């Protein structure tokens, strides 16, 4: 596993990115990632998760809206609403806040990207990136909790549940696949006009100027390129 975190100078926003190898094929991992209502049983600090919209789109895509409630620390509970777009063709699940609802966070964006492992049959490479911006009234130490503990928890639960599920229900895997990362420019940051992403990100539904969302689609690919540049071999990541 490889993890990286960055935080803004004002302590109100942060980004977490992770790369993980998992001993299960992509279809098993997607079954876990898309089963939102079961998240509270699997994800640390998540106390409630309910799907309130699941709309089929063209080309097998789905728009999935989910309410999540997280207990970041004793006495610090936060509720937020996420608008997900699942694209089987792009091997991705991206999300922003649902701007038609009031969330306790100022902004949230994220991205899961799952592809077959380049050398191991029925293994996968999983890339995760999430950006969080707090509202002014949220204590800044909460950001540190959510961008450190939560990032490792996010990739850990997917690995654990997917590998256990694959052992219980083995079937014909998807075989060994080559790495096919989305190509997108580096992270634009909150409040800056994003460049066109390789994976289409739904535009914010709010007309409020403050709601400017970073382009996060494909950010895992950009991060992976940076990881290789410092000598990390993708085929060996996360096998521990």
Coordinates of N, CA and C in Angstrom, one line a residue, residues 7-238:
X7 N -2.3 18.9 3.1 CA -3.2 19.7 3.7 C -2.9 21.2 3.3
X8 N -4.0 22.0 3.2 CA -3.8 23.4 2.9 C -3.2 24.2 4.1
X9 N -2.7 25.3 3.8 CA -2.0 26.1 4.8 C -3.0 26.6 5.9
X10 N -4.3 26.8 5.6 CA -5.2 27.2 6.6 C -5.8 26.1 7.4
X11 N -5.5 24.9 7.0 CA -5.9 23.7 7.8 C -7.4 23.3 7.5
X12 N -8.0 23.9 6.5 CA -9.4 23.6 6.3 C -9.7 22.6 5.1
X13 N -8.7 22.3 4.4 CA -8.9 21.4 3.3 C -7.7 20.4 3.1
X14 N -7.9 19.2 2.6 CA -6.9 18.3 2.5 C -7.2 17.2 1.5
X15 N -6.1 16.6 1.0 CA -6.3 15.5 0.0 C -5.5 14.3 0.4
X16 N -6.2 13.1 0.2 CA -5.6 11.8 0.5 C -5.6 11.0 -0.8
X17 N -4.5 10.2 -1.0 CA -4.5 9.4 -2.2 C -3.8 8.1 -1.8
X18 N -4.3 7.0 -2.3 CA -3.8 5.6 -1.9 C -3.8 4.7 -3.2
X19 N -2.8 3.8 -3.2 CA -2.7 2.8 -4.2 C -2.6 1.4 -3.5
X20 N -3.4 0.5 -3.9 CA -3.4 -0.8 -3.1 C -3.6 -2.0 -4.1
X21 N -2.9 -3.0 -3.9 CA -3.1 -4.3 -4.6 C -4.0 -5.2 -3.8
X22 N -4.9 -5.8 -4.5 CA -5.9 -6.7 -3.8 C -6.0 -8.0 -4.5
X23 N -6.1 -9.1 -3.7 CA -6.1 -10.4 -4.2 C -7.6 -10.8 -4.5
X24 N -8.2 -10.1 -5.4 CA -9.5 -10.4 -5.9 C -9.7 -9.6 -7.2
X25 N -10.5 -10.2 -8.1 CA -10.7 -9.5 -9.4 C -11.6 -8.2 -9.3
X26 N -11.5 -7.3 -10.3 CA -12.2 -6.1 -10.2 C -13.7 -6.2 -9.9
X27 N -14.4 -7.2 -10.5 CA -15.8 -7.4 -10.3 C -16.2 -7.6 -8.9
X28 N -15.3 -8.3 -8.1 CA -15.6 -8.6 -6.7 C -15.4 -7.3 -5.9
X29 N -14.4 -6.5 -6.3 CA -14.2 -5.2 -5.6 C -15.4 -4.2 -5.9
X30 N -15.8 -4.2 -7.1 CA -16.9 -3.3 -7.4 C -18.2 -3.7 -6.7
X31 N -18.4 -5.0 -6.5 CA -19.6 -5.4 -5.7 C -19.5 -4.8 -4.3
X32 N -18.3 -4.7 -3.7 CA -18.2 -4.2 -2.4 C -18.4 -2.6 -2.4
X33 N -17.7 -2.0 -3.4 CA -17.8 -0.5 -3.4 C -19.2 0.0 -3.7
X34 N -20.0 -0.7 -4.4 CA -21.3 -0.2 -4.8 C -22.4 -0.6 -3.8
X35 N -22.1 -1.4 -2.8 CA -23.0 -1.9 -1.8 C -23.0 -0.9 -0.7
X36 N -23.5 0.4 -1.0 CA -23.3 1.5 0.0 C -24.0 1.2 1.3
X37 N -25.2 0.6 1.3 CA -26.0 0.4 2.5 C -25.3 -0.5 3.5
X38 N -24.3 -1.3 3.1 CA -23.6 -2.2 4.0 C -22.4 -1.5 4.6
X39 N -22.0 -0.3 4.1 CA -20.8 0.3 4.6 C -20.6 0.4 6.1
X40 N -21.7 0.8 6.8 CA -21.5 0.9 8.3 C -21.0 -0.3 9.0
X41 N -21.2 -1.5 8.4 CA -20.8 -2.7 9.0 C -19.3 -3.0 8.7
X42 N -18.7 -2.2 7.7 CA -17.4 -2.5 7.2 C -16.4 -1.3 7.4
X43 N -16.9 -0.1 7.4 CA -16.1 1.1 7.3 C -16.0 1.7 8.7
X44 N -14.8 1.8 9.2 CA -14.5 2.5 10.5 C -15.0 3.9 10.5
X45 N -15.6 4.3 11.6 CA -16.1 5.7 11.9 C -17.4 6.0 11.1
X46 N -17.8 5.2 10.2 CA -19.1 5.5 9.4 C -20.2 4.8 10.2
X47 N -21.1 5.6 10.7 CA -22.2 5.1 11.6 C -23.5 4.9 10.8
X48 N -23.7 5.6 9.7 CA -24.9 5.5 8.9 C -24.6 5.7 7.4
X49 N -25.3 5.0 6.5 CA -25.1 5.2 5.1 C -26.3 4.7 4.4
X50 N -27.1 5.6 3.8 CA -28.3 5.2 3.1 C -28.4 5.7 1.7
X51 N -28.7 4.9 0.8 CA -28.9 5.3 -0.6 C -30.3 5.9 -0.8
X52 N -30.4 7.1 -1.3 CA -31.7 7.7 -1.5 C -32.0 8.0 -3.0
X53 N -31.1 7.6 -3.9 CA -31.4 7.6 -5.3 C -30.4 6.7 -6.0
X54 N -30.9 6.0 -7.0 CA -30.0 5.1 -7.8 C -30.6 5.1 -9.2
X55 N -30.0 5.9 -10.1 CA -30.7 6.1 -11.4 C -29.8 5.6 -12.5
X56 N -30.3 4.6 -13.3 CA -29.5 4.1 -14.4 C -29.3 5.2 -15.5
X57 N -28.1 5.2 -16.1 CA -27.8 6.1 -17.1 C -27.4 5.3 -18.4
X58 N -27.0 6.0 -19.4 CA -26.6 5.4 -20.7 C -25.2 4.7 -20.5
X59 N -25.0 3.7 -21.3 CA -23.7 2.9 -21.3 C -23.4 2.2 -20.0
X60 N -24.5 1.8 -19.3 CA -24.3 1.1 -18.1 C -23.9 1.9 -16.9
X61 N -23.9 3.3 -17.0 CA -23.5 4.1 -15.9 C -24.7 4.2 -14.9
X62 N -24.3 4.6 -13.7 CA -25.3 4.8 -12.7 C -25.0 6.1 -11.9
X63 N -26.1 6.8 -11.6 CA -25.9 7.9 -10.6 C -26.5 7.5 -9.3
X64 N -25.7 7.5 -8.3 CA -26.1 7.0 -7.0 C -25.9 8.1 -5.9
X65 N -27.0 8.4 -5.2 CA -26.9 9.5 -4.2 C -27.0 8.8 -2.8
X66 N -26.1 9.2 -1.9 CA -26.0 8.5 -0.6 C -25.8 9.5 0.5
X67 N -26.6 9.3 1.6 CA -26.4 10.0 2.8 C -25.4 9.3 3.7
X68 N -24.4 9.9 4.2 CA -23.4 9.3 5.1 C -23.3 10.1 6.4
X69 N -23.2 9.4 7.5 CA -22.9 10.0 8.8 C -21.7 9.4 9.4
X70 N -20.7 10.3 9.7 CA -19.5 9.8 10.2 C -19.2 10.3 11.6
X71 N -18.7 9.4 12.5 CA -18.3 9.8 13.8 C -16.8 10.0 13.8
X72 N -16.3 11.2 13.5 CA -14.9 11.5 13.4 C -14.1 11.3 14.7
X73 N -14.8 11.7 15.8 CA -14.2 11.6 17.1 C -15.4 11.6 18.1
X74 N -15.2 11.2 19.3 CA -16.3 11.2 20.3 C -16.9 12.6 20.4
X75 N -18.2 12.6 20.1 CA -18.9 13.9 20.2 C -18.9 14.7 18.9
X76 N -18.2 14.2 17.9 CA -18.1 15.0 16.6 C -18.7 14.1 15.5
X77 N -20.0 14.3 15.3 CA -20.7 13.6 14.2 C -21.0 14.5 13.0
X78 N -20.8 14.1 11.8 CA -21.0 14.9 10.7 C -21.8 14.1 9.6
X79 N -22.8 14.8 9.1 CA -23.7 14.2 8.1 C -23.5 14.9 6.7
X80 N -23.3 14.1 5.7 CA -23.1 14.7 4.4 C -23.8 13.8 3.3
X81 N -24.0 14.5 2.1 CA -24.7 13.8 1.0 C -23.9 13.8 -0.2
X82 N -23.6 12.6 -0.8 CA -22.7 12.5 -1.9 C -23.5 12.0 -3.2
X83 N -23.1 12.6 -4.3 CA -23.6 12.3 -5.6 C -22.6 11.5 -6.4
X84 N -22.7 10.2 -6.5 CA -21.8 9.4 -7.2 C -22.1 9.1 -8.7
X85 N -21.1 9.0 -9.5 CA -21.3 8.5 -10.8 C -20.4 7.3 -11.0
X86 N -21.0 6.1 -11.3 CA -20.3 4.9 -11.6 C -20.3 4.7 -13.1
X87 N -19.0 4.5 -13.6 CA -18.9 4.2 -15.0 C -18.1 2.9 -15.2
X88 N -18.7 1.8 -15.6 CA -18.0 0.6 -15.9 C -17.0 0.7 -17.0
X89 N -17.3 1.5 -18.0 CA -16.4 1.7 -19.1 C -15.1 2.3 -18.7
X90 N -15.2 3.3 -17.8 CA -14.0 4.0 -17.3 C -13.4 3.4 -16.0
X91 N -14.0 2.3 -15.6 CA -13.5 1.6 -14.4 C -13.5 2.5 -13.2
X92 N -14.4 3.4 -13.1 CA -14.3 4.5 -12.0 C -15.6 4.7 -11.3
X93 N -15.5 5.2 -10.1 CA -16.6 5.7 -9.3 C -16.1 7.1 -8.8
X94 N -16.8 8.1 -9.2 CA -16.4 9.5 -8.8 C -17.6 10.1 -8.0
X95 N -17.3 11.0 -7.1 CA -18.3 11.7 -6.4 C -18.0 13.1 -6.0
X96 N -19.1 13.9 -5.8 CA -19.0 15.2 -5.3 C -20.1 15.3 -4.2
X97 N -20.2 16.4 -3.5 CA -21.4 16.5 -2.7 C -22.6 16.7 -3.5
X98 N -23.8 16.3 -3.0 CA -25.1 16.6 -3.6 C -25.4 18.0 -3.2
X99 N -25.3 18.9 -4.1 CA -25.5 20.4 -3.7 C -26.9 20.8 -3.6
X100 N -27.8 19.8 -3.8 CA -29.2 20.1 -3.5 C -29.6 19.9 -2.1
X101 N -28.6 19.3 -1.3 CA -28.9 19.1 0.1 C -27.8 19.8 0.9
X102 N -28.1 20.0 2.2 CA -27.2 20.7 3.1 C -26.3 19.7 3.8
X103 N -25.0 19.7 3.6 CA -24.0 18.9 4.2 C -23.2 19.6 5.3
X104 N -22.6 18.9 6.2 CA -21.8 19.5 7.3 C -20.4 19.8 6.8
X105 N -20.0 19.3 5.6 CA -18.7 19.6 5.0 C -19.0 20.7 3.9
X106 N -18.0 21.5 3.7 CA -18.1 22.6 2.7 C -18.0 22.0 1.3
X107 N -17.1 21.0 1.1 CA -16.9 20.4 -0.2 C -16.2 19.0 0.0
X108 N -16.7 18.1 -0.9 CA -16.1 16.7 -0.9 C -16.0 16.3 -2.3
X109 N -14.9 15.7 -2.7 CA -14.8 15.1 -4.0 C -14.0 13.8 -3.9
X110 N -14.2 12.8 -4.7 CA -13.5 11.6 -4.6 C -13.5 10.7 -5.8
X111 N -12.7 9.7 -5.8 CA -12.5 8.8 -7.0 C -12.0 7.5 -6.6
X112 N -12.7 6.4 -7.0 CA -12.1 5.1 -7.0 C -11.9 4.7 -8.4
X113 N -10.7 4.0 -8.7 CA -10.4 3.5 -10.0 C -9.9 2.1 -9.8
X114 N -10.5 1.1 -10.4 CA -10.1 -0.3 -10.2 C -9.8 -0.9 -11.6
X115 N -8.6 -1.6 -11.6 CA -8.2 -2.2 -12.9 C -7.5 -3.6 -12.5
X116 N -7.5 -4.4 -13.5 CA -6.8 -5.7 -13.3 C -5.3 -5.5 -13.0
X117 N -4.8 -6.4 -12.1 CA -3.4 -6.3 -11.8 C -2.6 -6.7 -13.1
X118 N -1.4 -6.0 -13.3 CA -0.7 -6.3 -14.6 C 0.0 -7.6 -14.6
X119 N 0.2 -8.3 -13.5 CA 1.0 -9.5 -13.6 C 0.3 -10.7 -12.8
X120 N -0.7 -10.4 -12.0 CA -1.3 -11.5 -11.2 C -2.7 -11.7 -11.6
X121 N -3.0 -13.0 -11.9 CA -4.3 -13.3 -12.3 C -5.3 -13.2 -11.1
X122 N -6.5 -12.7 -11.4 CA -7.5 -12.5 -10.4 C -7.1 -11.6 -9.2
X123 N -6.1 -10.7 -9.5 CA -5.8 -9.6 -8.6 C -6.2 -8.3 -9.2
X124 N -6.2 -7.3 -8.4 CA -6.6 -5.9 -8.9 C -5.6 -4.9 -8.3
X125 N -5.5 -3.8 -9.1 CA -4.9 -2.5 -8.6 C -6.1 -1.6 -8.3
X126 N -6.0 -1.0 -7.1 CA -7.1 -0.1 -6.7 C -6.5 1.3 -6.3
X127 N -7.0 2.3 -6.9 CA -6.6 3.7 -6.7 C -7.7 4.5 -6.1
X128 N -7.3 5.2 -5.0 CA -8.3 6.0 -4.3 C -7.8 7.4 -4.1
X129 N -8.7 8.4 -4.3 CA -8.3 9.8 -4.1 C -9.5 10.5 -3.5
X130 N -9.3 11.3 -2.5 CA -10.4 12.1 -1.9 C -10.0 13.4 -1.4
X131 N -10.8 14.4 -1.6 CA -10.5 15.8 -1.2 C -11.6 16.3 -0.3
X132 N -11.3 16.9 0.8 CA -12.2 17.4 1.8 C -12.0 18.8 2.1
X133 N -13.0 19.6 2.1 CA -12.9 21.0 2.6 C -13.9 21.2 3.7
X134 N -13.4 21.6 4.9 CA -14.3 21.8 6.1 C -15.0 23.2 6.0
X135 N -16.1 23.2 6.7 CA -16.7 24.6 7.0 C -15.9 25.2 8.1
X136 N -16.0 26.5 8.2 CA -15.2 27.3 9.2 C -15.5 26.8 10.6
X137 N -16.7 26.4 10.9 CA -17.0 26.0 12.3 C -16.5 24.6 12.7
X138 N -16.0 23.8 11.8 CA -15.6 22.5 12.1 C -14.1 22.6 12.6
X139 N -13.8 22.0 13.8 CA -12.5 22.0 14.3 C -11.4 21.5 13.4
X140 N -10.3 22.2 13.3 CA -9.3 21.8 12.3 C -8.7 20.4 12.5
X141 N -8.7 20.0 13.8 CA -8.1 18.6 14.1 C -8.9 17.5 13.4
X142 N -10.2 17.8 13.1 CA -11.0 16.8 12.4 C -10.4 16.5 11.1
X143 N -9.9 17.5 10.4 CA -9.3 17.3 9.0 C -8.2 16.3 9.1
X144 N -7.3 16.5 10.1 CA -6.2 15.6 10.3 C -6.7 14.1 10.5
X145 N -7.7 14.0 11.3 CA -8.3 12.6 11.5 C -8.8 12.0 10.2
X146 N -9.6 12.8 9.5 CA -10.2 12.3 8.3 C -9.2 12.1 7.1
X147 N -8.1 12.8 7.1 CA -7.1 12.6 6.0 C -6.0 11.7 6.4
X148 N -6.0 11.2 7.6 CA -4.9 10.2 8.0 C -5.5 8.8 8.3
X149 N -6.3 8.8 9.4 CA -6.9 7.5 9.8 C -7.9 7.0 8.7
X150 N -8.7 8.0 8.2 CA -9.8 7.6 7.3 C -9.3 7.0 6.0
X151 N -8.2 7.6 5.5 CA -7.6 7.1 4.2 C -7.2 5.7 4.3
X152 N -6.5 5.3 5.4 CA -6.0 3.9 5.5 C -7.2 3.0 5.7
X153 N -8.2 3.5 6.5 CA -9.4 2.7 6.7 C -10.1 2.4 5.4
X154 N -10.1 3.4 4.5 CA -10.9 3.3 3.3 C -10.3 2.2 2.4
X155 N -9.0 2.1 2.2 CA -8.5 1.1 1.4 C -8.3 -0.2 2.1
X156 N -8.2 -0.2 3.4 CA -8.1 -1.4 4.2 C -9.4 -2.2 4.2
X157 N -10.5 -1.6 4.3 CA -11.8 -2.3 4.4 C -12.1 -2.9 3.0
X158 N -11.8 -2.2 2.0 CA -12.1 -2.8 0.6 C -11.2 -4.0 0.4
X159 N -9.9 -3.9 0.8 CA -9.1 -5.1 0.6 C -9.6 -6.3 1.4
X160 N -9.9 -6.0 2.7 CA -10.3 -7.1 3.6 C -11.6 -7.7 3.1
X161 N -12.6 -6.9 2.8 CA -13.9 -7.5 2.4 C -13.9 -8.1 1.0
X162 N -13.1 -7.6 0.1 CA -13.1 -8.1 -1.3 C -12.3 -9.5 -1.3
X163 N -11.2 -9.6 -0.5 CA -10.5 -10.8 -0.5 C -11.3 -11.9 0.2
X164 N -12.0 -11.6 1.3 CA -12.8 -12.6 2.0 C -13.9 -13.0 1.1
X165 N -14.6 -12.1 0.4 CA -15.7 -12.4 -0.5 C -15.2 -13.3 -1.7
X166 N -14.0 -13.0 -2.2 CA -13.4 -13.8 -3.3 C -13.1 -15.3 -2.8
X167 N -12.6 -15.4 -1.6 CA -12.3 -16.7 -1.1 C -13.6 -17.5 -0.9
X168 N -14.7 -16.8 -0.4 CA -16.0 -17.5 -0.2 C -16.7 -17.9 -1.5
X169 N -16.5 -17.0 -2.5 CA -17.3 -17.2 -3.7 C -16.4 -17.0 -5.0
X170 N -15.4 -17.9 -5.1 CA -14.5 -17.9 -6.3 C -15.3 -18.2 -7.6
X171 N -14.9 -17.5 -8.6 CA -15.5 -17.8 -9.9 C -14.5 -17.5 -11.0
X172 N -14.8 -17.6 -12.2 CA -13.8 -17.3 -13.3 C -13.5 -15.8 -13.2
X173 N -12.2 -15.5 -13.0 CA -11.7 -14.2 -12.9 C -11.6 -13.5 -14.2
X174 N -11.2 -12.2 -14.2 CA -11.1 -11.4 -15.4 C -9.7 -11.5 -16.0
X175 N -8.8 -12.3 -15.4 CA -7.5 -12.5 -16.0 C -6.6 -11.4 -15.7
X176 N -5.4 -11.5 -16.3 CA -4.4 -10.5 -16.1 C -4.6 -9.4 -17.1
X177 N -4.6 -8.2 -16.7 CA -4.8 -7.0 -17.6 C -3.7 -6.0 -17.5
X178 N -3.5 -5.2 -18.5 CA -2.5 -4.2 -18.5 C -3.0 -3.0 -17.7
X179 N -2.1 -2.2 -17.2 CA -2.5 -0.9 -16.6 C -3.0 0.0 -17.6
X180 N -4.1 0.7 -17.4 CA -4.7 1.6 -18.3 C -5.2 2.8 -17.6
X181 N -4.2 3.7 -17.2 CA -4.6 4.8 -16.3 C -5.3 5.9 -17.1
X182 N -6.3 6.6 -16.5 CA -6.8 7.7 -17.2 C -5.8 8.8 -17.2
X183 N -5.8 9.6 -18.3 CA -4.8 10.7 -18.4 C -5.5 12.0 -18.1
X184 N -5.0 12.7 -17.1 CA -5.6 13.9 -16.7 C -4.6 14.8 -16.0
X185 N -4.7 16.1 -16.1 CA -3.7 17.0 -15.6 C -3.7 16.9 -14.1
X186 N -2.7 17.5 -13.4 CA -2.6 17.5 -12.0 C -3.8 18.2 -11.3
X187 N -4.0 17.9 -10.0 CA -5.1 18.4 -9.2 C -5.2 19.9 -9.3
X188 N -6.4 20.4 -9.6 CA -6.6 21.9 -9.7 C -6.8 22.6 -8.4
X189 N -7.4 21.9 -7.4 CA -7.6 22.5 -6.1 C -9.0 23.1 -6.0
X190 N -9.5 23.2 -4.8 CA -10.8 23.8 -4.6 C -10.8 25.2 -5.0
X191 N -11.9 25.7 -5.6 CA -12.1 27.1 -5.9 C -11.3 27.6 -7.1
X192 N -10.7 26.6 -7.9 CA -10.1 27.0 -9.1 C -10.8 26.3 -10.3
X193 N -10.9 26.9 -11.5 CA -11.5 26.3 -12.6 C -10.8 25.0 -13.0
X194 N -11.5 23.9 -13.0 CA -10.8 22.6 -13.3 C -10.6 22.4 -14.8
X195 N -9.5 21.8 -15.3 CA -9.3 21.5 -16.7 C -10.2 20.3 -17.0
X196 N -10.5 20.1 -18.3 CA -11.4 19.0 -18.7 C -10.8 17.7 -18.3
X197 N -11.5 16.9 -17.5 CA -11.0 15.6 -17.1 C -11.2 14.5 -18.1
X198 N -10.4 13.4 -18.0 CA -10.5 12.3 -18.9 C -11.9 11.6 -18.7
X199 N -12.3 11.5 -17.4 CA -13.6 11.0 -17.0 C -14.5 12.1 -16.7
X200 N -15.7 12.1 -17.4 CA -16.6 13.3 -17.2 C -17.1 13.4 -15.8
X201 N -16.8 14.5 -15.1 CA -17.3 14.8 -13.8 C -18.6 15.6 -13.9
X202 N -19.7 15.2 -13.2 CA -20.9 15.9 -13.3 C -20.7 17.3 -12.7
X203 N -21.2 18.4 -13.4 CA -21.0 19.7 -12.9 C -21.8 19.9 -11.6
X204 N -21.3 20.8 -10.7 CA -22.0 21.1 -9.5 C -23.5 21.5 -9.8
X205 N -24.4 21.1 -9.0 CA -25.8 21.4 -9.2 C -26.2 22.8 -8.5
X206 N -25.4 23.2 -7.6 CA -25.6 24.5 -6.9 C -25.1 25.6 -7.8
X207 N -25.8 26.7 -7.8 CA -25.4 27.9 -8.5 C -24.6 28.9 -7.7
X208 N -24.4 28.5 -6.4 CA -23.6 29.3 -5.5 C -22.1 29.4 -6.0
X209 N -21.5 30.6 -6.1 CA -20.2 30.7 -6.5 C -19.2 29.9 -5.7
X210 N -19.5 29.8 -4.4 CA -18.6 29.1 -3.4 C -18.4 27.6 -3.7
X211 N -19.4 27.1 -4.4 CA -19.4 25.6 -4.7 C -18.6 25.3 -6.0
X212 N -17.3 25.4 -5.9 CA -16.5 25.1 -7.1 C -15.8 23.8 -6.8
X213 N -16.0 22.8 -7.6 CA -15.4 21.5 -7.3 C -14.2 21.2 -8.1
X214 N -13.2 20.6 -7.4 CA -12.0 20.2 -8.1 C -12.2 19.0 -9.1
X215 N -11.5 19.0 -10.2 CA -11.6 17.9 -11.1 C -10.8 16.7 -10.5
X216 N -11.5 15.7 -10.1 CA -10.7 14.6 -9.5 C -10.7 13.3 -10.3
X217 N -11.5 13.3 -11.4 CA -11.6 12.1 -12.2 C -10.2 11.8 -12.8
X218 N -9.7 10.6 -12.6 CA -8.4 10.3 -13.2 C -7.2 10.7 -12.3
X219 N -7.5 11.3 -11.2 CA -6.3 11.8 -10.4 C -5.5 10.6 -9.9
X220 N -6.1 9.4 -9.8 CA -5.3 8.3 -9.4 C -4.2 8.0 -10.4
X221 N -4.5 8.1 -11.7 CA -3.6 7.9 -12.7 C -2.4 8.9 -12.6
X222 N -2.7 10.2 -12.4 CA -1.7 11.2 -12.2 C -0.8 10.9 -11.0
X223 N -1.4 10.5 -10.0 CA -0.7 10.1 -8.7 C 0.2 9.0 -9.0
X224 N -0.3 8.0 -9.7 CA 0.5 6.8 -9.9 C 1.8 7.1 -10.7
X225 N 1.6 8.0 -11.7 CA 2.8 8.4 -12.5 C 3.8 9.0 -11.6
X226 N 3.4 9.8 -10.6 CA 4.3 10.4 -9.7 C 5.0 9.4 -8.8
X227 N 4.2 8.4 -8.4 CA 4.8 7.3 -7.6 C 5.9 6.5 -8.4
X228 N 5.7 6.3 -9.6 CA 6.7 5.6 -10.4 C 7.9 6.4 -10.5
X229 N 7.7 7.8 -10.6 CA 8.9 8.7 -10.8 C 9.8 8.6 -9.6
X230 N 9.3 8.2 -8.4 CA 10.2 8.2 -7.2 C 10.6 6.7 -7.0
X231 N 10.4 5.9 -7.9 CA 11.0 4.5 -7.9 C 10.0 3.5 -7.3
X232 N 8.7 3.7 -7.2 CA 7.8 2.8 -6.7 C 7.4 1.8 -7.8
X233 N 7.5 0.6 -7.7 CA 7.0 -0.4 -8.7 C 5.6 -0.7 -8.4
X234 N 4.7 -0.3 -9.3 CA 3.3 -0.6 -9.1 C 2.9 -2.0 -8.9
X235 N 3.6 -2.9 -9.6 CA 3.2 -4.3 -9.5 C 3.5 -4.9 -8.1
X236 N 4.3 -4.1 -7.3 CA 4.7 -4.6 -6.0 C 3.9 -3.9 -4.9
X237 N 3.1 -2.9 -5.2 CA 2.5 -2.1 -4.2 C 1.4 -2.9 -3.5
X238 N 1.3 -2.7 -2.2 CA 0.2 -3.2 -1.4 C 0.1 -4.7 -1.3

